[in-house]
PDB file of C-alpha atoms in Angstrom:
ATOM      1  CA  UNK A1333      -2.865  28.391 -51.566  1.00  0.00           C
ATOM      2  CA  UNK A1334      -6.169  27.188 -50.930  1.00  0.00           C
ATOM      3  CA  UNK A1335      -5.065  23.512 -49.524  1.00  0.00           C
ATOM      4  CA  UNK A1336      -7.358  20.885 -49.182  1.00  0.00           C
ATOM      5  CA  UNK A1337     -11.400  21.905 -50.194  1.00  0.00           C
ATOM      6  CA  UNK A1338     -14.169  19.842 -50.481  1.00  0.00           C
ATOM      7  CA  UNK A1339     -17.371  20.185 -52.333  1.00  0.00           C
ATOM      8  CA  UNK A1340     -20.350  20.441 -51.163  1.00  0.00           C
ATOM      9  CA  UNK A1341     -20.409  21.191 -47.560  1.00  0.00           C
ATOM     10  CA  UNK A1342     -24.037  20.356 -46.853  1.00  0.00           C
ATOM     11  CA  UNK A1343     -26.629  17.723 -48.471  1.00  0.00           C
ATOM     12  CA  UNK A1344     -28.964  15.720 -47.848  1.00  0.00           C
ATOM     13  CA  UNK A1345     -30.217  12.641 -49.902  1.00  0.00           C
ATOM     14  CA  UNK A1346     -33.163  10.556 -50.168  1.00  0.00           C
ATOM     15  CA  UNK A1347     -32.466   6.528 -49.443  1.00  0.00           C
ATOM     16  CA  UNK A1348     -31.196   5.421 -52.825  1.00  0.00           C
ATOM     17  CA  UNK A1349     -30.322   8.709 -54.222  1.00  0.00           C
ATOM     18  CA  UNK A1350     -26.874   9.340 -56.088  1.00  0.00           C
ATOM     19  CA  UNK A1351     -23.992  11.934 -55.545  1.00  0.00           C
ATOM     20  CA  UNK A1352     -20.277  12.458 -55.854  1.00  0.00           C
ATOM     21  CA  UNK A1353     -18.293  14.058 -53.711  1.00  0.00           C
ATOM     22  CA  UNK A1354     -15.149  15.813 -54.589  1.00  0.00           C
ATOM     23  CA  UNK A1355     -11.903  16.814 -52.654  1.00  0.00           C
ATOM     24  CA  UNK A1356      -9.355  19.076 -54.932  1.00  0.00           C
ATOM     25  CA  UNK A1357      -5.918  20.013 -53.416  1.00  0.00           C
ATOM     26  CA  UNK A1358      -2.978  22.458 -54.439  1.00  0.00           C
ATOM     27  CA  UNK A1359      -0.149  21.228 -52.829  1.00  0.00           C
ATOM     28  CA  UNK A1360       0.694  18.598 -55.621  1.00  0.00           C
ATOM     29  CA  UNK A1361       0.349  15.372 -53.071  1.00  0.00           C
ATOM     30  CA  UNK A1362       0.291  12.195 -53.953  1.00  0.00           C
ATOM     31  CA  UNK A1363      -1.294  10.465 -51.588  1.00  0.00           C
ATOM     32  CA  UNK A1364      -5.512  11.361 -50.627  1.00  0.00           C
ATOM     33  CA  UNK A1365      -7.926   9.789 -48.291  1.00  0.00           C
ATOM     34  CA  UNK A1366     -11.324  10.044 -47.774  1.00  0.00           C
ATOM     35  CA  UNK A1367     -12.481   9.062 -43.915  1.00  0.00           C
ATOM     36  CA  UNK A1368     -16.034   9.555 -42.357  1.00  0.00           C
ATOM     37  CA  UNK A1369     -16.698  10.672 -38.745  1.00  0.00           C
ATOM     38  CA  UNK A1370     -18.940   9.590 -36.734  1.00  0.00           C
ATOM     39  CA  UNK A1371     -19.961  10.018 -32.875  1.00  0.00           C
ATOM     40  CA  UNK A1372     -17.552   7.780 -30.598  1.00  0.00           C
ATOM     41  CA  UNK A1373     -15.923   6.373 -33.869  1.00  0.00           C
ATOM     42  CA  UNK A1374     -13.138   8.184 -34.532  1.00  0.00           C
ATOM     43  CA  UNK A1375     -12.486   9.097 -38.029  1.00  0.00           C
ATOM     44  CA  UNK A1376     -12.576   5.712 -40.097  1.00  0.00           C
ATOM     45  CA  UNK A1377     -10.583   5.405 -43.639  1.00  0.00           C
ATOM     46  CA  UNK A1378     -13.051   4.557 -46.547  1.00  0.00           C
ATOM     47  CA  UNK A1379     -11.116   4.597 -49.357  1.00  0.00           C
ATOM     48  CA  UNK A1380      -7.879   6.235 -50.488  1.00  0.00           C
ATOM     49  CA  UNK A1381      -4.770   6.424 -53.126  1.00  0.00           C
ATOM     50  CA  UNK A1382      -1.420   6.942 -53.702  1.00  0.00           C
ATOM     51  CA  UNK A1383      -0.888   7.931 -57.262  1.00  0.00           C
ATOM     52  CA  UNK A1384      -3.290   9.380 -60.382  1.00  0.00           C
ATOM     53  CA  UNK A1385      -4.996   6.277 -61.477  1.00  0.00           C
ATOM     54  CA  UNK A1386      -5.138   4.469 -58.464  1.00  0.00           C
ATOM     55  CA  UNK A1387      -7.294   3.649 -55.660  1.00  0.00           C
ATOM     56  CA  UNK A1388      -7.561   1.095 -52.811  1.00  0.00           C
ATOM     57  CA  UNK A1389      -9.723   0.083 -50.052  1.00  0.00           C
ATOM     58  CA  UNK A1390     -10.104   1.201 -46.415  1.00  0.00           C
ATOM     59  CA  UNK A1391     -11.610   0.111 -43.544  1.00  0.00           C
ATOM     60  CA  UNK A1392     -15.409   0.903 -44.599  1.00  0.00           C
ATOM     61  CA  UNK A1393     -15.377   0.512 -48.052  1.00  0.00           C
ATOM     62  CA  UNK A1394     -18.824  -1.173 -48.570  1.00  0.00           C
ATOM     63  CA  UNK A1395     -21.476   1.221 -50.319  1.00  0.00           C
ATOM     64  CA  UNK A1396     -18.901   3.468 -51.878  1.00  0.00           C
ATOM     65  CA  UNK A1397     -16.696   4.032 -54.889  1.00  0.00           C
ATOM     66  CA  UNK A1398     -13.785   6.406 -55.735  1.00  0.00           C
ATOM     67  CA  UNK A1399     -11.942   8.020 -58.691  1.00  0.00           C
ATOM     68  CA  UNK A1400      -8.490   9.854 -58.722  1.00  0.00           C
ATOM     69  CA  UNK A1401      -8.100  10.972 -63.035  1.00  0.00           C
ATOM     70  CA  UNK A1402      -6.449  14.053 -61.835  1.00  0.00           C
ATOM     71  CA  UNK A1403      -3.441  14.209 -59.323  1.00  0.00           C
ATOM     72  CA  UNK A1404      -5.086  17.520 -57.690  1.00  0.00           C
ATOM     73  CA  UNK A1405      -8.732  15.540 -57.487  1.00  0.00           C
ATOM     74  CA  UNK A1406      -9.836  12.470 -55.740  1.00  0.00           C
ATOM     75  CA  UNK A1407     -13.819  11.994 -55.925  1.00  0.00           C
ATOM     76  CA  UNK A1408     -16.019   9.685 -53.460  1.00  0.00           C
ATOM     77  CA  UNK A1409     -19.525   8.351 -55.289  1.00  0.00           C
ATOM     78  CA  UNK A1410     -22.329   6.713 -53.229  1.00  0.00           C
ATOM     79  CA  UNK A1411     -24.388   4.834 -56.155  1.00  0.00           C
ATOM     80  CA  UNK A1412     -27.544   4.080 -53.654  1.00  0.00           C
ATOM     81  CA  UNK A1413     -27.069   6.390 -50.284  1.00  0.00           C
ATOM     82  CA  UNK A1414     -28.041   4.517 -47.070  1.00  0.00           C
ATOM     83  CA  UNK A1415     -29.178   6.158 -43.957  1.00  0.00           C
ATOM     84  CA  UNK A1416     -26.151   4.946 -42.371  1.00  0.00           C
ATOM     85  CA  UNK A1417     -23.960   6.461 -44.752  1.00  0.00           C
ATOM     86  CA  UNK A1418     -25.471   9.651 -42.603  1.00  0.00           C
ATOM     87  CA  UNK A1419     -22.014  11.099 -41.431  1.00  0.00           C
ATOM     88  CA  UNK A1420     -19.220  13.660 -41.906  1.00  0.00           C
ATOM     89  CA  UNK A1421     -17.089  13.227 -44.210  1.00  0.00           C
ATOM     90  CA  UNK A1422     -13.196  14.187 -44.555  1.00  0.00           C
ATOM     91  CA  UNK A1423     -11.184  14.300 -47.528  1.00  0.00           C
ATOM     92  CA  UNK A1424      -7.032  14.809 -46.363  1.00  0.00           C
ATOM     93  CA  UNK A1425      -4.076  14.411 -48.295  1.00  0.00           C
ATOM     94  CA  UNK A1426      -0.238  14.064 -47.985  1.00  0.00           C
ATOM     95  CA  UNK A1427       3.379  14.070 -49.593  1.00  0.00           C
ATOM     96  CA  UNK A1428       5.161  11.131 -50.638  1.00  0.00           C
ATOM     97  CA  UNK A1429       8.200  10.368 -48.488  1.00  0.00           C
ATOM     98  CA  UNK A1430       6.867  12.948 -46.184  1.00  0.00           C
ATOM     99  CA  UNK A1431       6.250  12.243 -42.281  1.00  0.00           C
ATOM    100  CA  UNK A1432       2.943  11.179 -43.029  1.00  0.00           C
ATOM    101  CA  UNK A1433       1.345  14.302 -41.862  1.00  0.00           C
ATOM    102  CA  UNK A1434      -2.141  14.506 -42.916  1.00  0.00           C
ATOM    103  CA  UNK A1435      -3.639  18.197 -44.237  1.00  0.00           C
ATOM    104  CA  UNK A1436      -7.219  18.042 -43.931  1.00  0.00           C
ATOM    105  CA  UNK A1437     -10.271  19.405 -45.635  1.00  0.00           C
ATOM    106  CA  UNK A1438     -13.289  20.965 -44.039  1.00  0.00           C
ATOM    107  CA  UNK A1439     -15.757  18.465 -44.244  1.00  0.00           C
ATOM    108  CA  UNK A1440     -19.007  17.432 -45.719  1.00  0.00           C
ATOM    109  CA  UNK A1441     -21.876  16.696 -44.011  1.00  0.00           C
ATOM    110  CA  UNK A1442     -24.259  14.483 -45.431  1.00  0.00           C
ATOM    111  CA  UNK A1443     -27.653  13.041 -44.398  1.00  0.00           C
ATOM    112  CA  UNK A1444     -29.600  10.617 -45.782  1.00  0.00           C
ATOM    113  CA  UNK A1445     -32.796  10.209 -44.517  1.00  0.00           C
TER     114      UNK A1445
ATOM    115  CA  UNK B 432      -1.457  -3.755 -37.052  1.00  0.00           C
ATOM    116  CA  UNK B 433      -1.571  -0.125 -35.609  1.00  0.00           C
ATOM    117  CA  UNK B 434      -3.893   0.472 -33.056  1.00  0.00           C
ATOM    118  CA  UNK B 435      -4.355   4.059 -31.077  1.00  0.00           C
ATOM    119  CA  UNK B 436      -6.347   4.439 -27.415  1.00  0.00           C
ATOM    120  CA  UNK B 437      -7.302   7.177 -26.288  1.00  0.00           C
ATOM    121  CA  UNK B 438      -8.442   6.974 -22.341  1.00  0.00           C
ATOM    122  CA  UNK B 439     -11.287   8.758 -21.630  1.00  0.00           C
ATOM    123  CA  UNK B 440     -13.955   9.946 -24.345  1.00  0.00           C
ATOM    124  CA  UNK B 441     -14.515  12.964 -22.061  1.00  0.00           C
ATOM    125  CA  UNK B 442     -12.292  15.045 -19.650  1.00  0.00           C
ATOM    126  CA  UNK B 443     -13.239  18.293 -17.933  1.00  0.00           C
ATOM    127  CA  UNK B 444     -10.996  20.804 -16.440  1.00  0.00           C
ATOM    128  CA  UNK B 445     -10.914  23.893 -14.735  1.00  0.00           C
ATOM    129  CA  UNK B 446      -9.453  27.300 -16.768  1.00  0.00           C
ATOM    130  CA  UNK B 447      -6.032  27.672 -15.657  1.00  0.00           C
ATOM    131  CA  UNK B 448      -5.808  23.921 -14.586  1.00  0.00           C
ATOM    132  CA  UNK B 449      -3.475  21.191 -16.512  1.00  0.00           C
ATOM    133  CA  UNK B 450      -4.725  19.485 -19.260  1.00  0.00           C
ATOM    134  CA  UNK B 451      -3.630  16.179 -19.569  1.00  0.00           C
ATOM    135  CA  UNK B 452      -5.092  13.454 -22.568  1.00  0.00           C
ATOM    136  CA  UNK B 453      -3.987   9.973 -22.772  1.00  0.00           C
ATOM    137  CA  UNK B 454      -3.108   8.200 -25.477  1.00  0.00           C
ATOM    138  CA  UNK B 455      -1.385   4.603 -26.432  1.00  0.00           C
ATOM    139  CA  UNK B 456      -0.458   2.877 -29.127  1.00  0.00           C
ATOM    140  CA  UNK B 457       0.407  -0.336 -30.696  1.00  0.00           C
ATOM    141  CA  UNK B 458       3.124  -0.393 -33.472  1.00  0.00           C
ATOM    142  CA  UNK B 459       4.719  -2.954 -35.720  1.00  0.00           C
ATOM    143  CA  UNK B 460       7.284  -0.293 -36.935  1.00  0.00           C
ATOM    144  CA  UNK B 461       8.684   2.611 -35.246  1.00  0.00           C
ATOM    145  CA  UNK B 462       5.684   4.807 -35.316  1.00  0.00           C
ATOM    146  CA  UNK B 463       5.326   8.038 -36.517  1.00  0.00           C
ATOM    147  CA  UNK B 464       2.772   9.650 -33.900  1.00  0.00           C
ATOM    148  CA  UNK B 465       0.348  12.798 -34.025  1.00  0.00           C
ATOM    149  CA  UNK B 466      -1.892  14.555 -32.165  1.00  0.00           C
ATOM    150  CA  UNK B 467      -4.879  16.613 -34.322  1.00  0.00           C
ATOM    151  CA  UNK B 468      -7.480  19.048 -32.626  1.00  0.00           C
ATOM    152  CA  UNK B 469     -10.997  19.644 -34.072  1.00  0.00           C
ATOM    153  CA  UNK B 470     -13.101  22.746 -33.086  1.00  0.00           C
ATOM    154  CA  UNK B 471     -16.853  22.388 -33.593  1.00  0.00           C
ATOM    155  CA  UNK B 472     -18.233  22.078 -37.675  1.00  0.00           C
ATOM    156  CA  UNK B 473     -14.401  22.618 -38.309  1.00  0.00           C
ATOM    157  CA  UNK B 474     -12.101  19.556 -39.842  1.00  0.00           C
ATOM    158  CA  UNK B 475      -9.203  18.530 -38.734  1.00  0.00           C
ATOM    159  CA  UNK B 476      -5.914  20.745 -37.452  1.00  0.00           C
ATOM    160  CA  UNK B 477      -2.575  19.604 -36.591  1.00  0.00           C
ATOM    161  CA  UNK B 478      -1.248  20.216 -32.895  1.00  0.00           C
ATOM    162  CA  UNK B 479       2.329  18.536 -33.153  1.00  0.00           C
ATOM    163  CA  UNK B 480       4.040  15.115 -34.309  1.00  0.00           C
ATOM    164  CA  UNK B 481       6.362  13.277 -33.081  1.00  0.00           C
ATOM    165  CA  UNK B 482       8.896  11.728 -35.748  1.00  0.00           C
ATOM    166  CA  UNK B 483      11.980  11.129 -34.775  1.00  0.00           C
ATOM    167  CA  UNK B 484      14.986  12.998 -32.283  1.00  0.00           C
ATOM    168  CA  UNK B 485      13.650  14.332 -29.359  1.00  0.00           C
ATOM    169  CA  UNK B 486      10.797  12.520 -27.768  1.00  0.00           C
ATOM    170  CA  UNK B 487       9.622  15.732 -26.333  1.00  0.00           C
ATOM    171  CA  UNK B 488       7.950  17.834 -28.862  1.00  0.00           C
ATOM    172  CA  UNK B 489       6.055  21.172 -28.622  1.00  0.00           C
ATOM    173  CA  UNK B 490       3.125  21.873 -30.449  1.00  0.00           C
ATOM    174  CA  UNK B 491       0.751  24.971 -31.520  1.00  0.00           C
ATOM    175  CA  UNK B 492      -1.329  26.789 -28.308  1.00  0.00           C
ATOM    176  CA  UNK B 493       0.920  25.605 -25.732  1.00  0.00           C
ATOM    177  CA  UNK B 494       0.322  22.237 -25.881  1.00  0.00           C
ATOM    178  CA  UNK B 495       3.347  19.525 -26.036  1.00  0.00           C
ATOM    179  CA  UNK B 496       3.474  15.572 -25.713  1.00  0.00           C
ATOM    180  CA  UNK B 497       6.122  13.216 -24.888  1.00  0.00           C
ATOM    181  CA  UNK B 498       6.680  10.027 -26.599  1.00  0.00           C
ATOM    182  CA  UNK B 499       7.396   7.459 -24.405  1.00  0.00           C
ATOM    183  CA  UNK B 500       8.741   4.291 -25.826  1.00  0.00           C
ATOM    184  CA  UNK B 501       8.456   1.984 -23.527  1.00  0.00           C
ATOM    185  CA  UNK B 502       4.934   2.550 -22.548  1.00  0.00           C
ATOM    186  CA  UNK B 503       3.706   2.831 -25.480  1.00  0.00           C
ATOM    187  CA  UNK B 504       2.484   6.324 -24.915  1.00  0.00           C
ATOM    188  CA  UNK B 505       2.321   9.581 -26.454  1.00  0.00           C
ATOM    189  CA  UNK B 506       0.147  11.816 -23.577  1.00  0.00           C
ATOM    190  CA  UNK B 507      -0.642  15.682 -24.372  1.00  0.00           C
ATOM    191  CA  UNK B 508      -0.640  17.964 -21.957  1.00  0.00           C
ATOM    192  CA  UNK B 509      -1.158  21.806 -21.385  1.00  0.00           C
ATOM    193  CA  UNK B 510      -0.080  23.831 -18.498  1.00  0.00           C
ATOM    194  CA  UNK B 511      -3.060  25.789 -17.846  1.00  0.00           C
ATOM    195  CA  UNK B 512      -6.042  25.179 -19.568  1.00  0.00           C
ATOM    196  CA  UNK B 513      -8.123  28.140 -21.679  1.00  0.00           C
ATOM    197  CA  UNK B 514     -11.736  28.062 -22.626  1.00  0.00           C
ATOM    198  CA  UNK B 515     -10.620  28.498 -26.094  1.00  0.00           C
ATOM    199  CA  UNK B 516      -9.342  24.892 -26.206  1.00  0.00           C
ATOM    200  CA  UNK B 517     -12.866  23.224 -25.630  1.00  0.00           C
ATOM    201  CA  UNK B 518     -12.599  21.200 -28.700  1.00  0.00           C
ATOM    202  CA  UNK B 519     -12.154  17.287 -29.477  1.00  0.00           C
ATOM    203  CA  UNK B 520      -8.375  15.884 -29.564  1.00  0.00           C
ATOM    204  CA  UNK B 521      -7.837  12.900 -31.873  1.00  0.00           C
ATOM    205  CA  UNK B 522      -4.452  10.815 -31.496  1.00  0.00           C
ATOM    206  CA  UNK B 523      -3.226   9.290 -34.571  1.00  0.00           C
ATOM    207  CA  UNK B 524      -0.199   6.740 -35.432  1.00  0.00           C
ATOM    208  CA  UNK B 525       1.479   6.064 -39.087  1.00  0.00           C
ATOM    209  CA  UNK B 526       0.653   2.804 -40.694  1.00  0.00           C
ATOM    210  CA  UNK B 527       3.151   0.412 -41.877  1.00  0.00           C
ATOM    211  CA  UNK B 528       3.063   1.240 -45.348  1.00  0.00           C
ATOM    212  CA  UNK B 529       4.078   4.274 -47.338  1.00  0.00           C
ATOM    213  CA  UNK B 530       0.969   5.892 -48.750  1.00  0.00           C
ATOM    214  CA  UNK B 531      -1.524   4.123 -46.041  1.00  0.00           C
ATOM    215  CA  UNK B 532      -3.718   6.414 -43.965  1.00  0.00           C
ATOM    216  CA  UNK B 533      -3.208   7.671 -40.235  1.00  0.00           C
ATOM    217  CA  UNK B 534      -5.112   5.430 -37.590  1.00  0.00           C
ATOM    218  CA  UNK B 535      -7.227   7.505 -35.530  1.00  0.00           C
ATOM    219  CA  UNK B 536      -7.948   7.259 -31.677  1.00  0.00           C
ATOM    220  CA  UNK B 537     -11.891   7.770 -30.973  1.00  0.00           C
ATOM    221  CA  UNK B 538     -11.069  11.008 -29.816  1.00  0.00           C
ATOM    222  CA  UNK B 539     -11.139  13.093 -26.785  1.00  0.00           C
ATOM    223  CA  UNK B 540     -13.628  15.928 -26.048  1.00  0.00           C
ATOM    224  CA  UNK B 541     -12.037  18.160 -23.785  1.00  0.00           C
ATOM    225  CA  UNK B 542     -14.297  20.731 -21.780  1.00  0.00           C
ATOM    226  CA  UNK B 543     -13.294  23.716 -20.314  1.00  0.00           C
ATOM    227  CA  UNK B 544     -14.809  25.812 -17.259  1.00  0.00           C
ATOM    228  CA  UNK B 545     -14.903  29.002 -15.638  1.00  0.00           C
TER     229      UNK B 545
END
C-alpha cells in the first residue's frame, strides 16, 4: 500500500516550457487535490475533484490545468511555466463521507527559471 | 468562509520545555479541525483531528490539542519539547462542502534547542 505518490520529485523548466504532473493513489478515494507551498503561504488549493471525470477550481487556478480519467490518477499540466509557478507542489487525497482527513503525497519541487 | 490563524510564524523552545502553537479559526459549520506536521523536503503528516465527542484529543509524538468552542481555538501543545520535533506545524479546518479541500494556516516553524 503505497498511498499517495507523485511523479517527478525534482524539475526544473525553462519560462514557457510544458509538463504534467501526476499524483496516483491506492486507497480508492474519491476526492484529490493538488495545493502548492510556498514560504509564509501556507499550502494554497489549485485545483481539485471529487469524482473520475471531474474537476473544479481552487484558490490559484490561473496558469494551470487538470485531468482526473482514472479514479486512482489526478494529473496537474502547466501549458507555459512561469517563474512564479516556482514552488512545491502537493498532491493529497481523501474518502467520501470520511472526516475529511487529507493523506498526502511527497511533493514535487519545481523551478522555473 | 473558513479561515485558519496561526499566531506566530516562528516559536522557539527549550528541549524539555512546553510546546505550545496557536491556532484559530473561523467556521460557518461545525468544523472539522486538524493539525498536520511537516519535517524538512518531507510532505505532509497527520498529528491528530478533532471531529466530534471529546474536545480533547491526543495525537502521534505526544502532542494533543483542545478544541475550544467558544474561542474559536484549537491550540497544540506538548509537554516537553524534543529536538526531533523541529519541524513546521500547519493547522487546517474542513470546508463547508463535501469534497472541498482543507484550509491551511500559514504554518508554524517550531525550533528546538539544547
Amino acid at each position: 500500500n503505497a498511498g499517495v505518490t507523485q511523479t517527478p520529485k525534482f524539475r526544473v523548466l525553462k519560462t514557457g516550457q510544458s509538463m504534467t504532473l501526476l499524483c496516483a493513489q491506492d486507497m480508492n478515494h474519491e476526492y484529490m487535490y493538488w495545493y502548492r507551498q510556498d514560504p509564509g503561504m501556507g499550502l494554497r488549493l489549485i485545483h481539485y475533484s471529487v469524482g473520475e471525470g471531474t474537476t473544479a477550481k481552487g484558490e490559484v487556478p490561473d496558469g494551470y490545468n487538470v485531468s482526473r480519467l482514472k479514479k486512482q490518477n489526478f494529473l496537474l499540466g502547466l501549458e507555459s511555466a512561469a517563474p512564479s509557478q516556482t514552488s512545491v507542489y502537493f498532491c493529497a487525497s481523501t474518502r467520501s463521507g470520511g472526516s475529511y482527513e487529507q493523506y498526502f503525497g511527497p511533493g514535487t519541487r519545481l523551478t522555473v527559471t | 468562509a473558513q479561515s485558519v490563524t496561526q499566531l506566530g510564524s516562528h516559536v522557539s523552545v527549550s528541549e524539555g520545555a512546553l510546546v505550545l502553537l496557536r491556532c484559530n479559526y473561523s467556521s460557518s459549520v461545525p468544523p472539522y479541525l486538524f493539525w498536520y506536521v511537516q519535517y524538512p523536503n518531507q510532505g505532509l503528516q497527520l498529528l491528530l483531528k478533532y471531529t466530534t465527542g471529546a474536545t480533547l484529543v491526543k495525537g502521534i509524538n505526544g502532542f494533543e490539542a483542545e478544541f475550544k468552542k467558544s474561542e474559536t481555538s484549537f491550540h497544540l501543545t506538548k509537554p516537553s519539547a524534543h529536538m526531533s520535533d523541529a519541524a513546521e506545524y500547519f493547522c487546517a479546518v474542513s470546508g463547508d462542502q463535501a469534497g472541498t479541500a482543507l484550509i491551511f494556516g500559514k504554518g508554524t516553524t517550531l525550533s528546538v534547542s539544547s
